């Protein structure tokens, strides 16, 4: 029987999803899709202390925005707690786990003792016999403690001196001596399972074939392998793939939730409002990113396709994805590259689509019918190659929509010469006479007029732009004049010339 691939994303609802979490979801999704399998979402909500209101909805909405669609309704661990308790009891009965009654005070004391001796305390096979647990207490003592309701946890009984081996799809063979694995808590004193116990049971019961998760779980993986063994499921154990960390842009440490704020880029997919502090964090969505570019950027943060291709649709990512090309080394988040991806995706957007949204923005700002649909479409074509985000179009291209009132005096002061006024007056006349008011004839007319005034066209080209738009730079000049049309171009030129003659009144 061949088992079809089934992966999952298993976030804890302890706050907003950071881009590292979204990347984990994305890789698990791509891997499942690539192999014609299923991708599931499981909310790991057994840590009540860290539970954050609204986080689950946030996770679901973020994945939806990214286009990462789970194949089944999401599962919630808190929906079936009995199962974890039952399996924990089985582990205890079979001698693979034990009850530990240590009070926080006792644990603190052994920790301090270890620190004083220059060591780090770990609750393991070498220390557990000095502590208050069912391995050191008599059966009657344990019974009495349980009967009188003394708080206790269930711990994994890690055997001494064994080699624990497993294959990680990113790191290949991993081998750890069990002496270095601590007796992890499986069931807490409130009866809730820890991540270690709950996820192993859930992954097994839901038939997960590949556990794709962050590298921070690699050190715990040997304990998970032991759990599969003790629960009798080792032959069906999923394969592991631990994903590399995502670092800050300067490479100094892990990208944290606070970095975005500090460095002026988002680290969350969509807006997050902290329910406790009401603090708001903008996401990539609010910063103007397309979900396509966000996903594209994330996919390449820790994986490469093995080719030079950088721009991928989700379908293309599914086709190209392979765990063999997941990097072992940490990935560095690069905000410039993220913007570059958005620009790539903006270039791929149909012009009429962009024009529709630009039109809506212009309408809000300048009123209904201030510009014709053809004019707006023309602006989109000119602006598109010069921006990275849609919201930049009406801003960087404002000179297309507003008659200039300010002119770039720096350029005028530097470049304007006394003899230019007659040239521009001739140009107005020549433009006026131009029948086919298109970019190439306008450029020709401009050159011919400059030559007839014995001027190098390069001397007056930027000045023409300043007169018409007020700005020293911008979209392609002659196509822009074509878009304005004769009437608007001549009006703008006259307006610019009036400004210049007032400014240089003493030039003679
Ligand atoms: N709840 C865990 C987390 O949020 C899941 C890790 C896993 O994918 O197994 O990190």
PDB file of N, CA and C in Angstrom, residues 12-13 43-51 76-79 81 84 188 190 192-195 198 202:
ATOM      1  N   UNK A  12       0.317  27.454  17.269  1.00  0.00           N
ATOM      2  CA  UNK A  12      -0.313  27.673  18.569  1.00  0.00           C
ATOM      3  C   UNK A  12      -0.932  29.066  18.528  1.00  0.00           C
ATOM      4  N   UNK A  13      -2.159  29.198  19.008  1.00  0.00           N
ATOM      5  CA  UNK A  13      -2.799  30.527  18.932  1.00  0.00           C
ATOM      6  C   UNK A  13      -2.302  31.439  20.044  1.00  0.00           C
ATOM      7  N   UNK A  43      -4.905  23.567  15.100  1.00  0.00           N
ATOM      8  CA  UNK A  43      -4.631  24.622  16.076  1.00  0.00           C
ATOM      9  C   UNK A  43      -4.200  23.967  17.389  1.00  0.00           C
ATOM     10  N   UNK A  44      -2.967  24.243  17.805  1.00  0.00           N
ATOM     11  CA  UNK A  44      -2.437  23.613  19.011  1.00  0.00           C
ATOM     12  C   UNK A  44      -2.673  24.536  20.203  1.00  0.00           C
ATOM     13  N   UNK A  45      -3.851  24.363  20.774  1.00  0.00           N
ATOM     14  CA  UNK A  45      -4.309  25.334  21.782  1.00  0.00           C
ATOM     15  C   UNK A  45      -4.352  24.761  23.198  1.00  0.00           C
ATOM     16  N   UNK A  46      -3.405  23.882  23.513  1.00  0.00           N
ATOM     17  CA  UNK A  46      -3.485  23.293  24.851  1.00  0.00           C
ATOM     18  C   UNK A  46      -2.727  24.107  25.904  1.00  0.00           C
ATOM     19  N   UNK A  47      -1.977  25.095  25.457  1.00  0.00           N
ATOM     20  CA  UNK A  47      -1.275  25.933  26.433  1.00  0.00           C
ATOM     21  C   UNK A  47      -2.173  27.114  26.778  1.00  0.00           C
ATOM     22  N   UNK A  48      -2.994  26.913  27.818  1.00  0.00           N
ATOM     23  CA  UNK A  48      -4.003  27.933  28.131  1.00  0.00           C
ATOM     24  C   UNK A  48      -3.353  29.234  28.600  1.00  0.00           C
ATOM     25  N   UNK A  49      -2.164  29.126  29.214  1.00  0.00           N
ATOM     26  CA  UNK A  49      -1.528  30.349  29.747  1.00  0.00           C
ATOM     27  C   UNK A  49      -1.114  31.288  28.616  1.00  0.00           C
ATOM     28  N   UNK A  50      -0.764  30.697  27.490  1.00  0.00           N
ATOM     29  CA  UNK A  50      -0.263  31.539  26.391  1.00  0.00           C
ATOM     30  C   UNK A  50      -1.322  31.816  25.321  1.00  0.00           C
ATOM     31  N   UNK A  51      -2.536  31.356  25.590  1.00  0.00           N
ATOM     32  CA  UNK A  51      -3.614  31.523  24.623  1.00  0.00           C
ATOM     33  C   UNK A  51      -3.930  33.012  24.409  1.00  0.00           C
ATOM     34  N   UNK A  76      -8.779  21.254  16.321  1.00  0.00           N
ATOM     35  CA  UNK A  76      -8.346  22.000  17.503  1.00  0.00           C
ATOM     36  C   UNK A  76      -8.007  20.967  18.580  1.00  0.00           C
ATOM     37  N   UNK A  77      -6.824  21.058  19.149  1.00  0.00           N
ATOM     38  CA  UNK A  77      -6.428  20.028  20.121  1.00  0.00           C
ATOM     39  C   UNK A  77      -7.337  19.990  21.333  1.00  0.00           C
ATOM     40  N   UNK A  78      -7.819  21.148  21.757  1.00  0.00           N
ATOM     41  CA  UNK A  78      -8.631  21.178  22.980  1.00  0.00           C
ATOM     42  C   UNK A  78      -9.971  20.465  22.796  1.00  0.00           C
ATOM     43  N   UNK A  79     -10.308  20.116  21.552  1.00  0.00           N
ATOM     44  CA  UNK A  79     -11.584  19.438  21.314  1.00  0.00           C
ATOM     45  C   UNK A  79     -11.606  18.006  21.840  1.00  0.00           C
ATOM     46  N   UNK A  81      -9.423  16.238  24.647  1.00  0.00           N
ATOM     47  CA  UNK A  81      -8.310  16.124  25.587  1.00  0.00           C
ATOM     48  C   UNK A  81      -8.185  14.717  26.175  1.00  0.00           C
ATOM     49  N   UNK A  84      -5.298  12.413  25.032  1.00  0.00           N
ATOM     50  CA  UNK A  84      -3.922  12.631  25.497  1.00  0.00           C
ATOM     51  C   UNK A  84      -3.738  12.002  26.886  1.00  0.00           C
ATOM     52  N   UNK A 188       0.761  18.104  31.928  1.00  0.00           N
ATOM     53  CA  UNK A 188       1.029  19.087  32.979  1.00  0.00           C
ATOM     54  C   UNK A 188       0.130  18.836  34.192  1.00  0.00           C
ATOM     55  N   UNK A 190      -2.163  20.509  35.339  1.00  0.00           N
ATOM     56  CA  UNK A 190      -3.586  20.818  35.115  1.00  0.00           C
ATOM     57  C   UNK A 190      -4.238  19.775  34.192  1.00  0.00           C
ATOM     58  N   UNK A 192      -3.401  19.086  31.230  1.00  0.00           N
ATOM     59  CA  UNK A 192      -3.273  19.404  29.798  1.00  0.00           C
ATOM     60  C   UNK A 192      -1.985  18.783  29.249  1.00  0.00           C
ATOM     61  N   UNK A 193      -2.034  18.314  28.006  1.00  0.00           N
ATOM     62  CA  UNK A 193      -0.820  17.733  27.424  1.00  0.00           C
ATOM     63  C   UNK A 193       0.145  18.844  27.007  1.00  0.00           C
ATOM     64  N   UNK A 194       1.427  18.514  26.954  1.00  0.00           N
ATOM     65  CA  UNK A 194       2.374  19.465  26.381  1.00  0.00           C
ATOM     66  C   UNK A 194       2.396  19.238  24.873  1.00  0.00           C
ATOM     67  N   UNK A 195       3.078  20.123  24.194  1.00  0.00           N
ATOM     68  CA  UNK A 195       3.253  19.995  22.740  1.00  0.00           C
ATOM     69  C   UNK A 195       3.816  18.622  22.389  1.00  0.00           C
ATOM     70  N   UNK A 198       1.085  15.886  22.733  1.00  0.00           N
ATOM     71  CA  UNK A 198      -0.109  16.117  21.917  1.00  0.00           C
ATOM     72  C   UNK A 198       0.185  16.014  20.420  1.00  0.00           C
ATOM     73  N   UNK A 202      -1.486  13.461  17.761  1.00  0.00           N
ATOM     74  CA  UNK A 202      -2.302  14.012  16.657  1.00  0.00           C
ATOM     75  C   UNK A 202      -1.729  13.677  15.289  1.00  0.00           C
TER      76      UNK A 202
END
